[in-house]
Every structure is written in C-alpha cells, then in structure tokens.
C-alpha cells in the first residue's frame, strides 16, 4: 500500500527499568489508511498511549518497523501532517485559548505569516465556533476546567487540517453528553476531508462512533488490518 499514511510491521516497545521490563506493545502490525476512523480501545495500561506516540514519531520502537509512506520524511510529520491530543491537556499556559488554537497555523506559516494573518484569524474563529469555544477565546488555560482544556486541545489538533489526528482519550474528563458533543463536532469538522482519526478510549460509547475498532490488551493489538494478513 504505497499510499498508506502509516504502515507498521511487528512493532514492539519495551520499557526497561533495571531488571524489570514492561512489554507495552508486542509485535503490532497495521496499516492506517487515509480517511480512517479508528477507535483504539483498551483498558488503562493496555498500551494505547505507547502506540499513539509511536504513530506520531514521538517515540521509537524497541523493534519492528514503522513508516509513513504518504507523508515523506519523519522529520516533517508534526504538527502539519500529524497532530496529537495528549491524554493530559497540554495547552501553553501563557497563551489565550485563541492563541493556543492558532499555534499549528502559525508554526506552519512562519515564512510569510504577515500575508496570512487574516486567514489565520478566520480559520481560528471557525474552529472556535465549531467546537463551541467562542466564549472562552480570550481566557487563559488556568481559567478552564479539564473538560474545556480537552476541547481546546481537540480544536488545536484539527485546525490545520492535518492528515492524521491522534487523540488520546479526548473525552476522558467529560460527561457522556459533552463527550458525544465533542465527537460530533470533530467528526463533522472532518466530514469532507481525508484526515485519518485515531481515538484511544476505554469508553464503548466512543468506540462505536468510529468505523473500525482496534483492540489493545496487555500490549497486543487485534483488529487492525496488517500487511501480514493481506493476500
Ligand atoms: N515511560 C514508561 N516507563 C515505564 N513503563 C511505562 C512507561 N510508559 C508506559 N509504561 C507502561 O507500559 C504499559 C502501557 O502503558 P500506556 O501505553 O500508557 O497504556 P494506556 O495508554 O493504554 O493506559 C503500562 O504497563 C505502563 O505502566
Ligand atoms: Mg494512555
């Protein structure tokens, strides 16, 4: 699959501390296609975050191979091509909500930011509206609840229309209705794009909103299309 966004073969990640070792990911093989909507489902400690960080090239595997055939050099993946929503909200404290959401656009556009200031402003305003954040635009992160921070982090991850969004339990701090509303907004935002979305979750109500469910259990990934079992 030359056009795949990510291809992984026998990917493992073992954490070692002295004598002990934890196999956080055990020989996972998968292909992430354009436009995929995947729930990475599994209990706490099953290896979801480990896998997302490998997919984002934030971490390197202990063994196995991962490649981003359609995305070019691994040095250029973030934030323009792959964006992350971290499990712990990670807004920049000195910046307002609006400035946090603008960040990926400004980083992608350092060469001629002056010329595009208007379009950045418009795109950020659209994203704030999409995620119901207009009233919070000028607030600082410390003034937000955990759930509001997650909404801002999701808006920031999707504003630049990356090719892959990896969201690590983005509804983990939200009640059911608010979590579903955030998913509604994200799915609608991506509706006519080929952006692939991978959401790590332990909530079946979130998993069933995606097209495909990959299961993680004690580091073992099942349900993913892999190059191993293609004929
Ligand atoms: N930096 C680390 N050092 C040692 N062990 C880790 C580290 N990160 C994760 N682990 C262990 O790897 C396993 C998978 O963790 P993680 O990927 O965070 O799972 P999940 O996101 O599904 O909760 C767990 O047993 C966890 O304790
Ligand atoms: Mg996790």
Tab-separated table of C-alpha atoms and ligand atoms in Angstrom:
chain	number	residue	atom	x	y	z
A	1	UNK	CA	0.000	0.000	0.000
A	2	UNK	CA	2.151	2.847	-1.271
A	3	UNK	CA	-0.489	5.400	-0.378
A	4	UNK	CA	-0.932	4.344	3.248
A	5	UNK	CA	-0.477	7.049	5.869
A	6	UNK	CA	1.234	4.661	8.277
A	7	UNK	CA	2.485	1.112	7.869
A	8	UNK	CA	3.841	-0.834	10.807
A	9	UNK	CA	5.332	-4.272	10.936
A	10	UNK	CA	5.993	-6.224	14.143
A	11	UNK	CA	6.230	-3.047	16.165
A	12	UNK	CA	7.267	-3.534	19.797
A	13	UNK	CA	8.013	-1.160	22.632
A	14	UNK	CA	9.557	-2.481	25.801
A	15	UNK	CA	10.240	-0.225	28.771
A	16	UNK	CA	13.195	-1.361	30.841
A	17	UNK	CA	13.920	-0.342	34.418
A	18	UNK	CA	16.929	-2.209	35.772
A	19	UNK	CA	15.988	-5.860	35.949
A	20	UNK	CA	12.326	-5.407	35.160
A	21	UNK	CA	10.767	-4.828	31.774
A	22	UNK	CA	7.282	-3.974	30.612
A	23	UNK	CA	6.156	-5.010	27.155
A	24	UNK	CA	3.886	-2.053	26.410
A	25	UNK	CA	3.444	-3.024	22.759
A	26	UNK	CA	4.027	-6.542	21.446
A	27	UNK	CA	4.662	-7.033	17.748
A	28	UNK	CA	1.872	-4.889	16.331
A	29	UNK	CA	1.309	-4.797	12.564
A	30	UNK	CA	-1.167	-2.428	10.989
A	31	UNK	CA	-1.899	-0.073	8.138
A	32	UNK	CA	-3.515	3.323	8.627
A	33	UNK	CA	-5.343	4.429	5.505
A	34	UNK	CA	-6.473	7.918	4.510
A	35	UNK	CA	-9.832	8.865	5.958
A	36	UNK	CA	-9.816	6.046	8.522
A	37	UNK	CA	-11.938	6.461	11.664
A	38	UNK	CA	-10.421	4.180	14.254
A	39	UNK	CA	-11.105	3.608	17.917
A	40	UNK	CA	-8.086	2.259	19.774
A	41	UNK	CA	-9.966	0.525	22.552
A	42	UNK	CA	-8.477	-0.946	25.680
A	43	UNK	CA	-8.195	-0.702	29.413
A	44	UNK	CA	-5.851	1.571	31.257
A	45	UNK	CA	-2.306	0.228	30.924
A	46	UNK	CA	-3.016	-1.794	27.770
A	47	UNK	CA	-0.575	0.224	25.634
A	48	UNK	CA	-2.787	2.776	23.842
A	49	UNK	CA	-0.669	5.834	24.609
A	50	UNK	CA	2.505	3.944	23.735
A	51	UNK	CA	1.093	3.074	20.308
A	52	UNK	CA	-0.145	6.616	19.601
A	53	UNK	CA	3.276	8.067	20.460
A	54	UNK	CA	4.957	5.615	18.079
A	55	UNK	CA	2.468	6.547	15.338
A	56	UNK	CA	3.351	10.210	15.883
A	57	UNK	CA	7.107	9.512	15.805
A	58	UNK	CA	7.375	10.904	19.337
A	59	UNK	CA	8.918	7.622	20.442
A	60	UNK	CA	10.969	4.947	18.718
A	61	UNK	CA	10.135	1.245	18.760
A	62	UNK	CA	12.354	-1.271	20.541
A	63	UNK	CA	11.987	-3.472	17.457
A	64	UNK	CA	9.964	-3.584	14.276
A	65	UNK	CA	9.426	-1.058	11.536
A	66	UNK	CA	7.130	1.912	11.176
A	67	UNK	CA	6.887	4.098	8.083
A	68	UNK	CA	4.762	6.987	6.839
A	69	UNK	CA	4.716	6.219	3.090
A	70	UNK	CA	2.405	9.059	2.063
A	71	UNK	CA	3.863	11.663	4.407
A	72	UNK	CA	7.502	11.986	3.464
A	73	UNK	CA	10.363	12.387	5.902
A	74	UNK	CA	9.666	11.537	9.572
A	75	UNK	CA	11.277	14.887	10.457
A	76	UNK	CA	8.390	16.792	8.894
A	77	UNK	CA	5.428	14.977	10.413
A	78	UNK	CA	4.423	17.328	13.238
A	79	UNK	CA	2.442	19.475	13.519
A	80	UNK	CA	1.364	19.954	9.896
A	81	UNK	CA	0.780	16.325	8.918
A	82	UNK	CA	0.164	14.581	12.243
A	83	UNK	CA	-1.373	16.278	15.243
A	84	UNK	CA	-1.917	14.957	18.719
A	85	UNK	CA	-4.342	15.474	21.521
A	86	UNK	CA	-2.382	14.379	24.573
A	87	UNK	CA	-4.056	12.417	27.337
A	88	UNK	CA	-3.133	15.188	29.759
A	89	UNK	CA	-4.247	18.507	28.269
A	90	UNK	CA	-1.155	20.338	27.120
A	91	UNK	CA	-2.084	23.935	26.414
A	92	UNK	CA	0.619	26.578	26.543
A	93	UNK	CA	-0.013	28.453	29.799
A	94	UNK	CA	0.987	31.987	28.730
A	95	UNK	CA	-1.276	31.940	25.658
A	96	UNK	CA	-5.026	32.510	25.422
A	97	UNK	CA	-7.379	29.836	24.125
A	98	UNK	CA	-7.479	31.571	20.772
A	99	UNK	CA	-3.672	31.796	20.578
A	100	UNK	CA	-3.315	28.136	21.545
A	101	UNK	CA	-5.660	27.132	18.731
A	102	UNK	CA	-3.737	29.338	16.270
A	103	UNK	CA	-0.367	27.735	17.085
A	104	UNK	CA	-0.236	24.991	14.422
A	105	UNK	CA	-1.211	27.536	11.744
A	106	UNK	CA	1.467	29.971	12.864
A	107	UNK	CA	4.102	27.224	13.020
A	108	UNK	CA	3.244	26.082	9.504
A	109	UNK	CA	3.380	29.606	8.213
A	110	UNK	CA	6.475	31.225	9.714
A	111	UNK	CA	7.802	32.172	6.268
A	112	UNK	CA	5.063	34.639	5.357
A	113	UNK	CA	2.884	34.973	8.427
A	114	UNK	CA	2.148	38.644	7.749
A	115	UNK	CA	0.411	37.910	4.485
A	116	UNK	CA	-1.776	35.254	6.054
A	117	UNK	CA	-2.732	36.905	9.350
A	118	UNK	CA	-6.308	37.452	8.176
A	119	UNK	CA	-6.772	33.887	7.058
A	120	UNK	CA	-5.277	32.555	10.324
A	121	UNK	CA	-7.736	34.709	12.252
A	122	UNK	CA	-10.663	33.463	10.178
A	123	UNK	CA	-9.639	29.816	10.433
A	124	UNK	CA	-9.212	30.093	14.206
A	125	UNK	CA	-12.605	31.783	14.547
A	126	UNK	CA	-14.198	28.944	12.555
A	127	UNK	CA	-12.522	26.324	14.724
A	128	UNK	CA	-13.597	28.066	17.938
A	129	UNK	CA	-17.174	28.158	16.636
A	130	UNK	CA	-17.084	24.513	15.532
A	131	UNK	CA	-16.056	23.393	18.995
A	132	UNK	CA	-18.289	25.820	20.904
A	133	UNK	CA	-15.357	27.782	22.310
A	134	UNK	CA	-16.182	31.341	21.261
A	135	UNK	CA	-16.957	32.463	24.801
A	136	UNK	CA	-13.605	31.137	26.019
A	137	UNK	CA	-11.483	32.655	23.241
A	138	UNK	CA	-9.704	35.216	25.422
A	139	UNK	CA	-9.407	33.057	28.547
A	140	UNK	CA	-6.117	31.705	29.828
A	141	UNK	CA	-5.693	27.921	30.225
A	142	UNK	CA	-5.612	28.205	34.039
A	143	UNK	CA	-9.163	29.583	33.947
A	144	UNK	CA	-10.530	26.476	32.195
A	145	UNK	CA	-11.916	23.207	33.518
A	146	UNK	CA	-10.214	19.963	32.474
A	147	UNK	CA	-13.004	19.266	30.005
A	148	UNK	CA	-12.740	22.722	28.461
A	149	UNK	CA	-8.970	22.237	28.072
A	150	UNK	CA	-9.619	18.987	26.212
A	151	UNK	CA	-11.997	20.763	23.847
A	152	UNK	CA	-9.384	23.412	23.147
A	153	UNK	CA	-6.751	20.718	22.576
A	154	UNK	CA	-9.043	18.976	20.059
A	155	UNK	CA	-9.710	22.281	18.271
A	156	UNK	CA	-5.961	22.966	18.148
A	157	UNK	CA	-5.246	19.475	16.778
A	158	UNK	CA	-7.752	19.801	13.956
A	159	UNK	CA	-7.407	23.466	12.960
A	160	UNK	CA	-4.572	22.937	10.476
A	161	UNK	CA	-6.337	20.065	8.682
A	162	UNK	CA	-3.568	17.535	9.307
A	163	UNK	CA	-3.617	14.169	7.539
A	164	UNK	CA	-3.703	12.285	10.828
A	165	UNK	CA	-5.211	13.236	14.185
A	166	UNK	CA	-4.237	11.033	17.120
A	167	UNK	CA	-6.438	11.768	20.122
A	168	UNK	CA	-5.569	10.149	23.447
A	169	UNK	CA	-8.766	9.732	25.487
A	170	UNK	CA	-10.055	13.168	24.479
A	171	UNK	CA	-13.385	12.595	26.211
A	172	UNK	CA	-11.842	11.110	29.341
A	173	UNK	CA	-12.704	14.099	31.509
A	174	UNK	CA	-16.124	14.786	30.014
A	175	UNK	CA	-19.564	13.513	30.951
A	176	UNK	CA	-21.285	11.324	28.342
A	177	UNK	CA	-23.324	14.102	26.696
A	178	UNK	CA	-20.435	16.566	26.500
A	179	UNK	CA	-18.121	13.855	25.209
A	180	UNK	CA	-20.551	12.922	22.462
A	181	UNK	CA	-20.983	16.589	21.529
A	182	UNK	CA	-17.205	16.937	21.180
A	183	UNK	CA	-17.104	13.831	18.964
A	184	UNK	CA	-19.997	15.207	16.884
A	185	UNK	CA	-18.073	18.435	16.319
A	186	UNK	CA	-14.832	16.649	15.445
A	187	UNK	CA	-16.460	14.154	13.086
A	188	UNK	CA	-18.419	16.942	11.352
A	189	UNK	CA	-15.255	19.048	11.071
A	190	UNK	CA	-13.508	16.165	9.287
A	191	UNK	CA	-16.503	15.095	7.193
A	192	UNK	CA	-15.265	16.097	3.754
A	193	UNK	CA	-11.563	15.617	4.389
A	194	UNK	CA	-9.331	12.565	4.041
A	195	UNK	CA	-7.880	13.126	7.509
A	196	UNK	CA	-7.486	9.866	9.418
A	197	UNK	CA	-8.667	9.943	13.023
A	198	UNK	CA	-7.452	7.559	15.728
A	199	UNK	CA	-9.068	7.920	19.139
A	200	UNK	CA	-7.765	5.981	22.127
A	201	UNK	CA	-10.574	5.255	24.544
A	202	UNK	CA	-11.888	2.818	27.103
A	203	UNK	CA	-15.468	4.016	26.559
A	204	UNK	CA	-17.636	1.800	24.290
A	205	UNK	CA	-19.888	4.802	23.546
A	206	UNK	CA	-16.868	6.489	21.933
A	207	UNK	CA	-15.649	3.344	20.119
A	208	UNK	CA	-18.985	2.795	18.433
A	209	UNK	CA	-18.819	6.220	16.796
A	210	UNK	CA	-15.794	5.119	14.749
A	211	UNK	CA	-15.840	2.867	11.660
A	212	UNK	CA	-13.227	0.446	12.909
A	213	UNK	CA	-12.202	-0.761	16.338
A	214	UNK	CA	-8.659	-1.848	17.082
A	215	UNK	CA	-8.389	-3.611	20.429
A	216	UNK	CA	-5.433	-3.362	22.771
A	217	UNK	CA	-4.955	-5.831	25.572
A	218	UNK	CA	-1.699	-6.083	27.508
A	219	UNK	CA	0.247	-4.697	24.594
A	220	UNK	CA	-1.340	-6.956	21.992
A	221	UNK	CA	-3.152	-5.221	19.141
A	222	UNK	CA	-6.002	-7.028	17.372
A	223	UNK	CA	-8.492	-5.952	14.722
A	224	UNK	CA	-6.013	-3.911	12.684
A	225	UNK	CA	-5.527	-4.598	9.007
A	226	UNK	CA	-1.908	-5.640	8.716
A	227	UNK	CA	0.355	-6.301	5.790
A	228	UNK	CA	0.856	-9.782	7.281
A	229	UNK	CA	-2.638	-10.969	6.533
A	230	UNK	CA	-3.163	-9.291	3.165
A	231	UNK	CA	-3.204	-11.562	0.194
B	1	LIG	N1	7.760	5.674	30.372
B	1	LIG	C1	7.398	4.480	30.843
B	1	LIG	N2	8.244	3.731	31.604
B	1	LIG	C2	7.892	2.513	32.052
B	1	LIG	N3	6.705	1.931	31.814
B	1	LIG	C3	5.816	2.612	31.075
B	1	LIG	C4	6.103	3.917	30.556
B	1	LIG	N4	5.030	4.355	29.840
B	1	LIG	C5	4.104	3.362	29.930
B	1	LIG	N5	4.585	2.326	30.660
B	1	LIG	C6	3.867	1.053	30.932
B	1	LIG	O1	3.501	0.496	29.678
B	1	LIG	C7	2.199	-0.071	29.754
B	1	LIG	C8	1.309	0.612	28.718
B	1	LIG	O2	1.127	1.978	29.110
B	1	LIG	P1	0.291	3.012	28.239
B	1	LIG	O3	0.755	2.943	26.840
B	1	LIG	O4	0.341	4.312	28.931
B	1	LIG	O5	-1.193	2.376	28.326
B	1	LIG	P2	-2.628	3.066	28.202
B	1	LIG	O6	-2.459	4.333	27.443
B	1	LIG	O7	-3.478	2.044	27.499
B	1	LIG	O8	-3.108	3.318	29.591
B	1	LIG	C9	1.747	0.094	31.196
B	1	LIG	O9	2.059	-1.083	31.884
B	1	LIG	C10	2.578	1.264	31.672
B	1	LIG	O10	2.760	1.174	33.061
B	2	LIG	MG1	-2.981	6.222	27.956
